[in-house]
């Protein structure tokens, strides 16, 4: 099987994933994980380890990325209503993990996130969903809305625009299609 995680490129794709997640055993957590992930652009490893207190005292908390060790500022202004509702509905305390595992006082693992998206992929007959679906979906849709690859490169801590474009799956074919009707001066 050829496996290549891709971003969710359309509202329908996002809605399909949400539909499936709402029918999982831990639906509330899984739906919030998905919404949080596609709106902040972090790696799954930087999402699952968050504690409630890290995101409730500021709309722009700073975290240290596990992979790079770099400081990243989250911008949670638009997520405040769903964050507050989720924490209340899940009855989470400040010391709790934002995404608790099913066992003990531990966070959901990256492997657990992978299994969640593999199951959704099976239901949707897609083989391109995985832990990076969240980050890639954020990046692709941010780029589509803003066309600002430079800022996205900074958000992702990538060293070049080329790496960011490749990560998002922006191919030469897509670039060619976007230029098909582009004409100046005639």
XYZ file of N, CA, C and O in Angstrom:
744
model
N 0.839 -1.176 0.000
C 0.000 0.000 0.000
C 0.888 1.243 0.000
O 1.798 1.367 0.798
N 0.609 2.144 -0.897
C 1.321 3.420 -0.949
C 0.649 4.357 0.042
O -0.524 4.675 -0.079
N 1.406 4.806 1.044
C 0.840 5.626 2.103
C 1.518 6.980 2.121
O 2.717 7.079 2.334
N 0.736 8.013 1.886
C 1.259 9.367 1.857
C 0.199 10.288 2.454
O -0.816 10.558 1.832
N 0.436 10.754 3.674
C -0.538 11.608 4.354
C -0.709 12.907 3.588
O 0.266 13.556 3.222
N -1.960 13.266 3.365
C -2.298 14.470 2.632
C -3.175 15.366 3.502
O -3.838 14.899 4.427
N -3.210 16.657 3.195
C -4.130 17.542 3.906
C -5.565 17.296 3.460
O -5.805 16.778 2.359
N -6.502 17.663 4.303
C -7.907 17.685 3.899
C -8.094 19.010 3.179
O -7.923 20.080 3.770
N -8.420 18.935 1.899
C -8.395 20.127 1.053
C -9.740 20.838 0.920
O -9.798 21.965 0.449
N -10.824 20.165 1.288
C -12.139 20.784 1.109
C -12.935 20.744 2.407
O -12.669 19.925 3.298
N -13.946 21.594 2.484
C -14.852 21.596 3.634
C -15.546 20.240 3.742
O -15.747 19.721 4.839
N -15.901 19.649 2.608
C -16.546 18.334 2.634
C -15.641 17.266 3.235
O -16.102 16.397 3.977
N -14.351 17.320 2.899
C -13.409 16.360 3.487
C -13.353 16.525 5.004
O -13.358 15.543 5.750
N -13.295 17.769 5.461
C -13.262 18.043 6.906
C -14.559 17.573 7.556
O -14.534 16.911 8.604
N -15.685 17.857 6.931
C -16.977 17.427 7.465
C -17.081 15.901 7.524
O -17.654 15.352 8.471
N -16.547 15.215 6.526
C -16.569 13.748 6.528
C -15.788 13.188 7.710
O -16.231 12.249 8.374
N -14.618 13.766 7.977
C -13.809 13.309 9.113
C -14.549 13.593 10.410
O -14.621 12.732 11.301
N -15.129 14.779 10.550
C -15.896 15.114 11.754
C -17.066 14.149 11.946
O -17.335 13.709 13.075
N -17.747 13.801 10.871
C -18.868 12.855 10.931
C -18.394 11.526 11.533
O -19.035 10.983 12.433
N -17.284 11.035 11.051
C -16.748 9.760 11.561
C -16.281 9.883 13.008
O -16.522 8.986 13.827
N -15.601 10.977 13.332
C -15.092 11.160 14.694
C -16.224 11.265 15.709
O -16.074 10.831 16.853
N -17.352 11.818 15.292
C -18.496 11.953 16.209
C -19.109 10.593 16.552
O -19.927 10.507 17.452
N -18.708 9.566 15.862
C -19.226 8.224 16.097
C -18.194 7.298 16.735
O -18.389 6.097 16.804
N -17.089 7.873 17.212
C -16.067 7.073 17.883
C -16.390 6.945 19.359
O -17.235 7.686 19.892
N -15.715 6.021 20.019
C -15.968 5.759 21.442
C -15.731 7.000 22.299
O -16.490 7.286 23.209
N -14.702 7.745 22.037
C -14.377 8.954 22.791
C -14.586 10.168 21.889
O -13.671 10.958 21.664
N -15.804 10.305 21.411
C -16.125 11.293 20.383
C -15.780 12.717 20.789
O -15.188 13.457 19.995
N -16.135 13.106 22.001
C -15.908 14.501 22.396
C -14.422 14.849 22.349
O -14.023 15.869 21.793
N -13.598 13.967 22.905
C -12.150 14.194 22.892
C -11.619 14.178 21.467
O -10.831 15.034 21.065
N -12.042 13.208 20.670
C -11.509 13.045 19.321
C -11.903 14.187 18.391
O -11.094 14.644 17.582
N -13.133 14.671 18.526
C -13.568 15.809 17.713
C -12.782 17.055 18.110
O -12.294 17.794 17.245
N -12.620 17.280 19.420
C -11.864 18.450 19.862
C -10.397 18.350 19.434
O -9.811 19.342 18.997
N -9.813 17.179 19.531
C -8.437 16.965 19.076
C -8.298 17.366 17.610
O -7.374 18.079 17.235
N -9.226 16.930 16.796
C -9.207 17.251 15.368
C -9.349 18.759 15.143
O -8.548 19.362 14.421
N -10.347 19.373 15.775
C -10.572 20.812 15.594
C -9.388 21.628 16.111
O -8.962 22.590 15.472
N -8.859 21.246 17.257
C -7.692 21.922 17.814
C -6.513 21.793 16.842
O -5.865 22.774 16.495
N -6.276 20.580 16.377
C -5.138 20.318 15.501
C -5.189 21.051 14.179
O -4.176 21.594 13.731
N -6.357 21.097 13.552
C -6.436 21.759 12.236
C -6.463 23.273 12.361
O -6.365 23.970 11.357
N -6.567 23.769 13.590
C -6.585 25.221 13.796
C -5.313 25.782 14.411
O -5.150 26.999 14.460
N -4.395 24.925 14.890
C -3.154 25.450 15.476
C -1.915 25.068 14.678
O -0.892 25.732 14.785
N -1.979 23.993 13.900
C -0.853 23.635 13.039
C 0.319 22.972 13.743
O 1.421 22.948 13.203
N 0.099 22.423 14.929
C 1.178 21.724 15.637
C 1.285 20.274 15.191
O 0.326 19.698 14.674
N 2.432 19.674 15.440
C 2.598 18.235 15.266
C 1.769 17.532 16.336
O 1.570 18.058 17.438
N 1.343 16.319 16.056
C 0.552 15.546 17.017
C 1.303 15.396 18.339
O 0.697 15.469 19.408
N 2.620 15.240 18.277
C 3.405 15.086 19.509
C 3.349 16.334 20.382
O 3.482 16.243 21.604
N 3.153 17.494 19.776
C 3.056 18.739 20.535
C 1.620 19.044 20.970
O 1.401 19.938 21.776
N 0.671 18.309 20.441
C -0.729 18.487 20.826
C -1.070 17.599 22.022
O -1.607 18.081 23.018
N -0.758 16.314 21.930
C -1.236 15.363 22.937
C -0.658 15.590 24.326
O -1.281 15.223 25.321
N 0.492 16.211 24.431
C 1.137 16.406 25.737
C 0.659 17.647 26.475
O 1.075 17.901 27.608
N -0.228 18.433 25.879
C -0.690 19.681 26.505
C -1.542 19.398 27.738
O -2.387 18.515 27.735
N -1.315 20.205 28.752
C -2.166 20.173 29.940
C -3.143 21.346 29.849
O -2.872 22.349 29.192
N -4.271 21.202 30.541
C -5.311 22.218 30.499
C -4.748 23.590 30.871
O -5.013 24.586 30.203
N -3.939 23.646 31.931
C -3.422 24.930 32.414
C -2.567 25.661 31.372
O -2.447 26.872 31.419
N -2.010 24.934 30.421
C -1.152 25.557 29.411
C -1.931 26.396 28.405
O -1.352 27.269 27.768
N -3.220 26.109 28.256
C -3.977 26.831 27.229
C -5.134 27.645 27.788
O -5.884 28.238 27.021
N -5.275 27.678 29.109
C -6.415 28.405 29.667
C -6.043 29.770 30.248
O -6.930 30.577 30.497
N -4.783 30.037 30.456
C -4.379 31.299 31.089
C -3.996 32.382 30.098
O -3.758 33.517 30.480
N -3.924 32.033 28.824
C -3.546 33.006 27.806
C -4.118 32.572 26.465
O -4.215 31.376 26.189
N -4.480 33.545 25.627
C -4.928 33.204 24.274
C -3.725 33.049 23.340
O -3.878 32.636 22.196
N -2.527 33.378 23.854
C -1.304 33.196 23.068
C -0.223 32.512 23.928
O 0.853 33.074 24.156
N -0.502 31.291 24.380
C 0.508 30.604 25.198
C 1.731 30.227 24.372
O 1.633 30.022 23.153
N 2.851 30.136 25.041
C 4.091 29.706 24.393
C 4.384 28.269 24.829
O 4.243 27.932 26.000
N 4.756 27.452 23.859
C 5.120 26.066 24.143
C 6.493 25.792 23.532
O 6.942 26.532 22.653
N 7.130 24.741 23.976
C 8.386 24.298 23.372
C 8.086 23.072 22.530
O 7.544 22.080 23.024
N 8.413 23.152 21.240
C 8.184 22.023 20.338
C 9.093 20.868 20.721
O 10.294 21.069 20.960
N 8.533 19.667 20.772
C 9.321 18.503 21.151
C 10.384 18.156 20.107
O 11.510 17.846 20.452
N 10.029 18.239 18.846
C 10.961 17.825 17.787
C 12.129 18.793 17.632
O 13.268 18.382 17.490
N 11.825 20.089 17.668
C 12.855 21.084 17.371
C 13.422 21.767 18.609
O 14.488 22.376 18.536
N 12.704 21.732 19.722
C 13.121 22.449 20.919
C 12.889 23.948 20.818
O 13.268 24.706 21.707
N 12.248 24.384 19.730
C 12.005 25.816 19.526
C 10.721 26.244 20.238
O 9.787 25.458 20.388
N 10.698 27.512 20.643
C 9.517 28.094 21.269
C 8.514 28.453 20.174
O 8.877 29.053 19.158
N 7.286 28.091 20.392
C 6.213 28.381 19.443
C 5.079 29.068 20.194
O 4.684 28.624 21.273
N 4.564 30.139 19.639
C 3.410 30.828 20.216
C 2.153 30.306 19.538
O 2.049 30.319 18.311
N 1.209 29.861 20.348
C -0.085 29.424 19.817
C -1.018 30.624 19.782
O -0.970 31.480 20.663
N -1.864 30.664 18.791
C -2.854 31.733 18.671
C -4.234 31.095 18.788
O -4.748 30.525 17.831
N -4.796 31.193 19.992
C -6.021 30.473 20.323
C -7.258 31.370 20.420
O -8.301 30.934 20.897
N -7.139 32.596 19.954
C -8.237 33.547 20.075
C -9.541 32.968 19.530
O -10.577 33.020 20.191
N -9.510 32.424 18.329
C -10.715 31.922 17.670
C -11.230 30.621 18.276
O -12.371 30.231 18.024
N -10.395 29.948 19.058
C -10.787 28.658 19.629
C -11.354 28.757 21.040
O -11.797 27.760 21.597
N -11.314 29.943 21.639
C -11.717 30.084 23.041
C -13.083 29.479 23.372
O -13.188 28.752 24.360
N -14.119 29.722 22.582
C -15.426 29.140 22.944
C -15.414 27.609 22.981
O -15.951 27.015 23.910
N -14.766 26.968 22.001
C -14.786 25.501 22.012
C -13.829 24.934 23.058
O -14.077 23.865 23.594
N -12.751 25.647 23.356
C -11.837 25.202 24.415
C -12.574 25.191 25.749
O -12.552 24.204 26.486
N -13.239 26.293 26.069
C -13.960 26.403 27.346
C -15.062 25.354 27.454
O -15.232 24.723 28.500
N -15.817 25.169 26.377
C -16.903 24.180 26.388
C -16.348 22.772 26.573
O -16.865 21.983 27.378
N -15.294 22.451 25.860
C -14.690 21.118 25.951
C -14.200 20.843 27.374
O -14.479 19.787 27.943
N -13.470 21.776 27.961
C -12.926 21.590 29.315
C -14.062 21.400 30.319
O -13.999 20.524 31.181
N -15.118 22.190 30.171
C -16.265 22.067 31.066
C -16.976 20.722 30.862
O -17.256 20.005 31.824
N -17.273 20.394 29.610
C -17.999 19.151 29.319
C -17.222 17.904 29.729
O -17.809 16.904 30.140
N -15.901 17.977 29.610
C -15.056 16.826 29.981
C -14.703 16.843 31.471
O -14.072 15.920 31.961
N -15.103 17.919 32.176
C -14.831 18.067 33.609
C -13.333 17.947 33.901
O -12.917 17.213 34.801
N -12.540 18.679 33.129
C -11.089 18.624 33.274
C -10.610 19.687 34.255
O -11.121 20.808 34.260
N -9.626 19.339 35.056
C -9.007 20.301 35.969
C -7.753 20.867 35.309
O -7.289 20.360 34.287
N -7.191 21.889 35.920
C -5.992 22.545 35.386
C -4.828 21.576 35.197
O -4.020 21.744 34.304
N -4.714 20.577 36.054
C -3.593 19.636 36.009
C -3.829 18.475 35.047
O -2.919 17.688 34.796
N -5.034 18.348 34.528
C -5.341 17.242 33.615
C -4.727 17.480 32.245
O -4.519 18.622 31.820
N -4.467 16.381 31.558
C -4.066 16.487 30.160
C -5.281 16.898 29.347
O -6.407 16.465 29.616
N -5.058 17.724 28.362
C -6.134 18.193 27.499
C -6.760 17.029 26.730
O -7.970 17.017 26.488
N -5.926 16.064 26.375
C -6.393 14.897 25.621
C -6.048 13.635 26.409
O -5.048 12.964 26.121
N -6.878 13.319 27.418
C -6.555 12.180 28.285
C -6.675 10.852 27.543
O -7.514 10.688 26.660
N -5.801 9.922 27.939
C -5.885 8.575 27.375
C -7.028 7.844 28.067
O -7.620 8.341 29.020
N -7.282 6.666 27.609
C -8.340 5.845 28.187
C -7.865 5.175 29.475
O -8.666 4.597 30.186
N -6.555 5.227 29.740
C -5.969 4.495 30.859
C -5.215 5.460 31.776
O -4.256 6.094 31.353
N -5.642 5.571 33.002
C -4.909 6.344 33.993
C -4.807 7.823 33.680
O -5.486 8.345 32.791
N -3.945 8.486 34.434
C -3.739 9.924 34.262
C -2.587 10.163 33.289
O -1.537 10.665 33.658
N -2.805 9.775 32.056
C -1.793 9.924 31.010
C -2.429 10.588 29.800
O -3.642 10.525 29.621
N -1.601 11.202 28.963
C -2.160 11.790 27.740
C -2.352 10.718 26.662
O -1.726 9.657 26.693
N -3.213 11.014 25.742
C -3.342 10.212 24.535
C -1.973 10.176 23.867
O -1.250 11.175 23.882
N -1.595 9.066 23.295
C -0.293 8.967 22.632
C -0.408 9.336 21.156
O -1.511 9.313 20.587
N 0.717 9.632 20.551
C 0.745 9.895 19.112
C 0.268 8.653 18.373
O -0.482 8.742 17.392
N 0.657 7.484 18.861
C 0.204 6.236 18.245
C -1.318 6.095 18.365
O -1.976 5.596 17.451
N -1.876 6.570 19.471
C -3.329 6.566 19.630
C -4.001 7.471 18.617
O -5.046 7.126 18.049
N -3.413 8.631 18.370
C -3.938 9.554 17.356
C -3.867 8.889 15.981
O -4.820 8.945 15.198
N -2.756 8.214 15.719
C -2.598 7.509 14.446
C -3.722 6.479 14.257
O -4.341 6.403 13.187
N -3.992 5.699 15.305
C -5.051 4.678 15.214
C -6.417 5.320 14.968
O -7.224 4.790 14.192
N -6.680 6.442 15.622
C -7.955 7.139 15.409
C -8.117 7.492 13.932
O -9.154 7.231 13.318
N -7.063 8.061 13.331
C -7.178 8.493 11.935
C -7.108 7.335 10.952
O -7.676 7.418 9.862
N -6.468 6.253 11.337
C -6.499 5.060 10.485
C -7.916 4.505 10.430
O -8.384 4.110 9.360
N -8.600 4.483 11.563
C -9.984 3.997 11.592
C -10.908 4.898 10.781
O -11.774 4.415 10.054
N -10.724 6.207 10.897
C -11.511 7.145 10.095
C -11.208 6.916 8.612
O -12.126 6.887 7.784
N -9.934 6.735 8.287
C -9.553 6.473 6.902
C -10.221 5.224 6.347
O -10.683 5.220 5.198
N -10.304 4.175 7.153
C -10.981 2.952 6.714
C -12.454 3.213 6.430
O -12.990 2.756 5.420
N -13.096 3.963 7.305
C -14.513 4.278 7.115
C -14.744 5.104 5.855
O -15.747 4.927 5.165
N -13.816 5.998 5.567
C -13.960 6.886 4.407
C -13.293 6.331 3.151
O -13.281 6.996 2.114
N -12.721 5.130 3.292
C -11.999 4.487 2.181
C -10.888 5.387 1.647
O -10.723 5.571 0.446
N -10.124 5.939 2.595
C -8.972 6.790 2.281
C -7.743 6.171 2.934
O -7.818 5.714 4.069
N -6.631 6.207 2.232
C -5.382 5.716 2.824
C -4.369 6.849 3.018
O -3.179 6.606 3.117
N -4.875 8.083 3.075
C -3.975 9.232 3.187
C -4.182 10.029 4.475
O -3.829 11.191 4.554
N -4.761 9.392 5.501
C -4.960 10.062 6.777
C -3.981 9.516 7.806
O -3.694 8.331 7.838
N -3.478 10.403 8.647
C -2.543 10.003 9.697
C -2.355 11.139 10.672
O -3.114 12.122 10.669
N -1.329 11.054 11.484
C -1.110 12.084 12.502
C -0.793 13.442 11.876
O -1.151 14.476 12.439
N -0.169 13.458 10.730
C 0.171 14.735 10.084
C -1.012 15.353 9.333
O -0.904 16.476 8.832
N -2.135 14.636 9.271
C -3.327 15.191 8.627
C -3.708 16.520 9.260
O -4.066 17.469 8.559
N -3.592 16.612 10.572
C -3.979 17.833 11.284
C -3.123 19.011 10.840
O -3.629 20.056 10.427
N -1.821 18.851 10.933
C -0.875 19.922 10.615
C -0.933 20.290 9.135
O -0.914 21.464 8.771
N -1.008 19.285 8.279
C -1.057 19.552 6.842
C -2.360 20.240 6.440
O -2.363 21.103 5.563
N -3.462 19.865 7.088
C -4.745 20.504 6.795
C -4.701 21.978 7.190
O -5.140 22.847 6.433
N -4.151 22.252 8.376
C -3.977 23.645 8.796
C -3.158 24.392 7.750
O -3.557 25.457 7.267
N -2.003 23.865 7.398
C -1.094 24.551 6.491
C -1.680 24.773 5.107
O -1.581 25.870 4.548
N -2.287 23.737 4.565
C -2.856 23.843 3.225
C -3.942 24.910 3.180
O -3.963 25.769 2.292
N -4.847 24.867 4.148
C -5.960 25.815 4.159
C -5.512 27.229 4.515
O -6.061 28.202 4.008
N -4.504 27.361 5.373
C -3.925 28.678 5.667
C -3.323 29.260 4.381
O -3.557 30.419 4.048
N -2.569 28.442 3.672
C -1.948 28.905 2.433
C -3.004 29.268 1.386
O -2.905 30.291 0.709
N -4.037 28.439 1.273
C -5.100 28.695 0.309
C -5.782 30.036 0.596
O -6.082 30.795 -0.323
N -5.981 30.338 1.868
C -6.654 31.574 2.268
C -5.748 32.784 2.133
O -6.181 33.847 1.686
N -4.473 32.659 2.522
C -3.600 33.832 2.604
C -2.575 33.942 1.484
O -2.063 35.023 1.225
N -2.215 32.817 0.882
C -1.121 32.737 -0.111
C 0.205 33.215 0.491
O 1.118 33.596 -0.229
N 0.313 33.182 1.807
C 1.482 33.679 2.522
C 2.375 32.512 2.945
O 2.325 32.049 4.083
N 3.177 32.034 2.021
C 4.038 30.886 2.303
C 5.146 31.252 3.295
O 5.588 30.417 4.080
N 5.574 32.513 3.289
C 6.633 32.954 4.203
C 6.226 32.842 5.664
O 6.973 32.313 6.495
N 5.031 33.329 5.984
C 4.553 33.228 7.368
C 4.307 31.773 7.741
O 4.638 31.340 8.852
N 3.755 31.008 6.827
C 3.515 29.586 7.101
C 4.829 28.850 7.361
O 4.914 27.997 8.241
N 5.847 29.204 6.627
C 7.181 28.636 6.835
C 7.647 28.919 8.270
O 8.197 28.039 8.947
N 7.402 30.118 8.750
C 7.778 30.486 10.121
C 6.929 29.703 11.134
O 7.457 29.167 12.113
N 5.625 29.613 10.897
C 4.738 28.859 11.790
C 5.212 27.417 11.904
O 5.250 26.834 12.996
N 5.592 26.822 10.789
C 6.020 25.418 10.767
C 7.493 25.238 11.157
O 7.965 24.119 11.272
N 8.219 26.335 11.326
C 9.657 26.262 11.602
C 10.401 25.495 10.511
O 11.322 24.729 10.791
N 10.000 25.707 9.266
C 10.702 25.105 8.135
C 11.832 26.039 7.700
O 11.728 27.255 7.857
N 12.874 25.465 7.128
C 14.034 26.269 6.752
C 13.923 26.890 5.358
O 14.725 27.746 5.012
N 12.925 26.440 4.571
C 12.756 27.043 3.247
C 11.306 26.945 2.796
O 10.548 26.091 3.254
N 10.963 27.842 1.856
C 9.616 27.808 1.286
C 9.388 26.510 0.524
O 8.280 25.976 0.512
N 10.436 26.000 -0.108
C 10.314 24.762 -0.881
C 9.899 23.599 0.007
O 9.059 22.778 -0.376
N 10.472 23.510 1.198
C 10.110 22.444 2.138
C 8.640 22.579 2.529
O 7.901 21.589 2.555
N 8.201 23.806 2.789
C 6.810 24.035 3.178
C 5.866 23.652 2.045
O 4.862 22.983 2.276
N 6.185 24.038 0.821
C 5.331 23.691 -0.318
C 5.269 22.182 -0.522
O 4.200 21.626 -0.772
N 6.404 21.518 -0.410
C 6.429 20.060 -0.557
C 5.614 19.410 0.560
O 4.848 18.477 0.325
N 5.743 19.909 1.785
C 5.012 19.379 2.926
C 3.501 19.483 2.701
O 2.741 18.576 3.054
N 3.059 20.583 2.101
C 1.639 20.803 1.863
C 1.122 20.054 0.645
O -0.083 20.011 0.404
N 2.018 19.499 -0.137
C 1.602 18.798 -1.340
C 1.294 19.737 -2.480
O 0.503 19.417 -3.365
N 1.908 20.913 -2.468
C 1.738 21.855 -3.578
C 2.720 21.427 -4.661
O 3.920 21.594 -4.538
N 2.190 20.827 -5.693
C 3.015 20.225 -6.730
C 3.125 21.127 -7.950
O 2.385 22.103 -8.098
N 4.049 20.766 -8.837
C 4.194 21.510 -10.086
C 2.897 21.484 -10.891
O 2.540 22.465 -11.540
N 2.177 20.357 -10.842
C 0.906 20.262 -11.566
C -0.094 21.280 -11.020
O -0.757 21.980 -11.788
N -0.190 21.395 -9.690
C -1.108 22.367 -9.099
C -0.691 23.791 -9.435
O -1.527 24.651 -9.685
N 0.596 24.036 -9.444
C 1.086 25.363 -9.815
C 0.719 25.658 -11.266
O 0.236 26.737 -11.594
N 0.910 24.675 -12.139
C 0.551 24.828 -13.547
C -0.929 25.094 -13.739
O -1.332 25.963 -14.532
N -1.758 24.353 -12.990
C -3.205 24.565 -13.092
C -3.595 25.956 -12.617
O -4.464 26.591 -13.177
N -2.923 26.451 -11.590
C -3.238 27.780 -11.075
C -2.821 28.879 -12.054
O -3.366 29.968 -12.031
N -1.859 28.575 -12.914
C -1.394 29.547 -13.901
C -2.076 29.397 -15.259
O -1.826 30.207 -16.155
N -2.945 28.399 -15.420
C -3.559 28.113 -16.718
C -4.278 29.320 -17.305
O -4.203 29.581 -18.502
N -4.987 30.063 -16.483
C -5.739 31.222 -16.965
C -5.069 32.542 -16.615
O -5.681 33.602 -16.736
N -3.836 32.502 -16.191
C -3.133 33.716 -15.788
C -2.513 34.373 -17.005
O -1.680 33.785 -17.690
N -2.970 35.611 -17.303
C -2.452 36.344 -18.464
C -2.331 37.816 -18.084
O -3.207 38.364 -17.427
N -1.280 38.416 -18.513
C -1.096 39.850 -18.288
C -0.826 40.529 -19.632
O -0.103 40.004 -20.477
N -1.407 41.655 -19.837
C -1.102 42.475 -21.010
C -1.737 42.054 -22.300
O -1.513 42.668 -23.344
N -2.549 41.017 -22.303
C -3.285 40.637 -23.524
C -4.586 39.961 -23.199
O -4.854 39.523 -22.136
